[in-house]
Short mmCIF file of C-alpha atoms in Angstrom, two decimals:
data_model
loop_
_atom_site.label_atom_id
_atom_site.label_comp_id
_atom_site.label_asym_id
_atom_site.label_seq_id
_atom_site.Cartn_x
_atom_site.Cartn_y
_atom_site.Cartn_z
CA MET A 19 -18.72 1.48 14.59
CA PRO A 20 -18.81 5.28 14.94
CA ASP A 21 -21.16 7.24 12.73
CA PHE A 22 -18.75 9.00 10.35
CA ALA A 23 -21.30 10.70 8.14
CA THR A 24 -24.91 11.80 8.26
CA ASN A 25 -26.70 13.17 5.21
CA GLY A 26 -23.37 13.43 3.42
CA HIS A 27 -21.80 15.72 6.04
CA SER A 28 -18.87 14.70 8.20
CA GLU A 29 -19.61 14.82 11.91
CA LYS A 30 -16.47 13.36 13.43
CA THR A 31 -12.80 13.77 12.89
CA ILE A 32 -10.48 10.88 13.65
CA SER A 33 -6.92 11.92 14.36
CA PRO A 34 -3.96 9.56 13.93
CA ALA A 35 -2.21 8.10 16.96
CA PRO A 36 0.33 10.47 18.57
CA LYS A 37 3.16 8.43 17.04
CA VAL A 38 2.64 7.03 13.54
CA ARG A 39 5.00 4.60 11.86
CA PHE A 40 5.29 4.84 8.10
CA HIS A 41 7.47 1.94 7.07
CA ASN A 42 10.95 2.62 8.50
CA PHE A 43 10.06 6.22 9.27
CA GLU A 44 8.64 7.38 12.58
CA ILE A 45 6.42 10.43 12.32
CA GLN A 46 5.66 12.21 15.60
CA SER A 47 4.79 15.67 14.34
CA ILE A 48 3.86 17.66 11.27
CA GLU A 49 7.51 18.77 11.14
CA ASP A 50 8.58 15.10 10.87
CA TYR A 51 6.08 14.70 8.04
CA HIS A 52 7.45 17.74 6.21
CA LYS A 53 11.04 16.43 6.57
CA LEU A 54 9.99 13.07 5.19
CA TYR A 55 8.14 14.75 2.34
CA LYS A 56 11.25 16.80 1.53
CA VAL A 57 13.38 13.64 1.36
CA SER A 58 10.79 12.04 -0.93
CA VAL A 59 10.96 15.03 -3.30
CA ASP A 60 14.70 15.86 -3.07
CA ASN A 61 16.01 12.27 -2.89
CA PRO A 62 13.27 9.97 -4.17
CA ASP A 63 15.71 7.12 -4.81
CA ILE A 64 16.82 7.08 -1.15
CA PHE A 65 13.22 7.42 0.06
CA TRP A 66 11.88 4.56 -2.08
CA LYS A 67 14.89 2.27 -1.52
CA GLN A 68 14.21 2.43 2.20
CA ILE A 69 10.56 1.49 1.67
CA ALA A 70 11.45 -1.19 -0.91
CA ASN A 71 13.73 -2.88 1.64
CA GLU A 72 10.61 -3.91 3.55
CA PHE A 73 9.04 -5.72 0.58
CA ALA A 74 9.32 -9.40 -0.23
CA TRP A 75 11.06 -9.60 -3.61
CA LYS A 76 11.45 -12.49 -6.03
CA THR A 77 14.17 -10.37 -7.64
CA LYS A 78 15.37 -7.16 -5.96
CA PRO A 79 15.56 -4.06 -8.17
CA ASN A 80 19.01 -3.84 -9.72
CA LYS A 81 19.00 -0.18 -10.67
CA ASN A 82 17.64 3.08 -9.28
CA CYS A 83 14.34 2.66 -7.48
CA CYS A 84 12.84 5.40 -9.59
CA SER A 85 13.89 7.49 -12.53
CA TYR A 86 11.69 9.71 -14.61
CA ASN A 87 11.40 12.53 -17.08
CA PHE A 88 8.21 14.57 -17.17
CA ASP A 89 9.61 17.22 -19.53
CA PRO A 90 8.83 16.32 -23.17
CA THR A 91 11.18 19.06 -24.41
CA LYS A 92 14.18 17.10 -23.01
CA SER A 93 13.23 13.59 -24.11
CA PRO A 94 10.15 11.39 -24.25
CA VAL A 95 8.17 11.35 -21.01
CA GLN A 96 9.08 8.19 -19.12
CA ILE A 97 8.88 6.66 -15.68
CA LYS A 98 10.96 3.70 -14.53
CA TRP A 99 10.05 2.16 -11.19
CA MET A 100 11.97 -0.53 -9.27
CA GLU A 101 13.76 -1.51 -12.48
CA GLY A 102 14.68 -5.18 -12.70
CA GLY A 103 12.64 -6.03 -9.60
CA GLU A 104 9.92 -8.66 -9.40
CA THR A 105 7.48 -8.82 -6.53
CA ASN A 106 3.93 -9.81 -5.70
CA VAL A 107 2.11 -6.65 -4.67
CA CYS A 108 -0.82 -8.57 -3.21
CA TYR A 109 1.53 -10.65 -1.03
CA ASN A 110 3.21 -7.46 0.23
CA ALA A 111 -0.11 -5.70 0.90
CA LEU A 112 -2.05 -8.58 2.47
CA ASP A 113 -0.15 -11.75 3.31
CA MET A 114 2.75 -9.91 4.96
CA ASN A 115 0.39 -7.85 7.12
CA VAL A 116 -1.38 -11.01 8.30
CA LEU A 117 1.95 -12.83 8.87
CA ASN A 118 3.22 -9.80 10.84
CA GLY A 119 0.30 -10.02 13.28
CA LEU A 120 -1.93 -7.35 11.75
CA GLY A 121 -4.63 -9.73 10.50
CA ASN A 122 -7.30 -8.27 12.78
CA LYS A 123 -6.50 -4.65 11.88
CA ILE A 124 -8.82 -2.85 9.48
CA ALA A 125 -7.56 -2.93 5.89
CA PHE A 126 -10.32 -0.62 4.67
CA TYR A 127 -13.73 0.79 5.42
CA TRP A 128 -16.43 0.44 2.79
CA GLU A 129 -19.52 2.62 2.55
CA GLY A 130 -22.35 2.01 0.09
CA ASN A 131 -24.74 4.50 -1.40
CA ASP A 132 -27.17 4.07 1.49
CA ILE A 133 -25.93 5.65 4.73
CA HIS A 134 -26.53 2.36 6.55
CA GLU A 135 -24.47 0.33 4.07
CA ARG A 136 -21.03 0.12 5.64
CA LYS A 137 -18.46 -2.48 6.41
CA SER A 138 -15.05 -2.81 8.02
CA VAL A 139 -12.77 -5.35 6.37
CA THR A 140 -9.69 -6.68 8.16
CA TYR A 141 -6.50 -7.80 6.43
CA ARG A 142 -7.36 -11.43 7.30
CA GLN A 143 -10.89 -11.12 5.84
CA LEU A 144 -9.58 -9.43 2.72
CA LEU A 145 -6.88 -12.08 2.25
CA LYS A 146 -9.56 -14.79 2.55
CA MET A 147 -11.67 -13.02 -0.11
CA VAL A 148 -8.67 -12.62 -2.42
CA CYS A 149 -7.74 -16.31 -1.99
CA LYS A 150 -11.32 -17.34 -2.70
CA PHE A 151 -11.36 -15.30 -5.90
CA ALA A 152 -7.89 -16.59 -6.88
CA ASN A 153 -9.21 -20.14 -6.56
CA VAL A 154 -12.19 -19.27 -8.79
CA LEU A 155 -9.74 -17.98 -11.39
CA LYS A 156 -7.65 -21.19 -11.08
CA ASP A 157 -10.78 -23.27 -11.58
CA LYS A 158 -11.44 -21.26 -14.75
CA GLY A 159 -7.95 -22.12 -16.06
CA VAL A 160 -6.18 -18.82 -15.30
CA LYS A 161 -2.49 -19.47 -14.58
CA LYS A 162 0.20 -17.48 -12.80
CA GLU A 163 2.67 -15.69 -15.04
CA ILE A 164 5.42 -15.92 -12.40
CA GLU A 165 5.73 -17.95 -9.23
CA SER A 166 5.61 -15.95 -6.04
CA PRO A 167 5.00 -16.55 -2.34
CA SER A 168 1.39 -16.92 -1.28
CA THR A 169 -0.49 -18.08 1.78
CA CYS A 170 -3.60 -19.02 -0.23
CA PRO A 171 -4.51 -22.71 0.11
#
């Protein structure tokens, strides 16, 4: 693994691949990123509906993907997100990535307090850890609130 930091100072910069896929959006340049950002700000419902279409849902959202009011002078501050929808976030973040062939890709990098404490964790490894912990919780009597897809044994 490359040495990303020494004595707290960054030594290397890792650039993204020339073509990056962000859900249904293909980003090939900073201009593409800015266009996507503009859609997310100007039309958040369209932006998030497109992303939500890639999720596994028990119940698809039945209203706007997002509605909000941050101005307390108009009405109480409120945020509504994927109203009426039910999903399993862990399944979407882990199981689907493994099922889609990304199990050996890095899910995250972990660095401890000591410069030599570091680890790369793949989606498959993380799913195994999550399943192991879920089984501990089951053994302790914790039950699911709703049924949802899972690849945990």
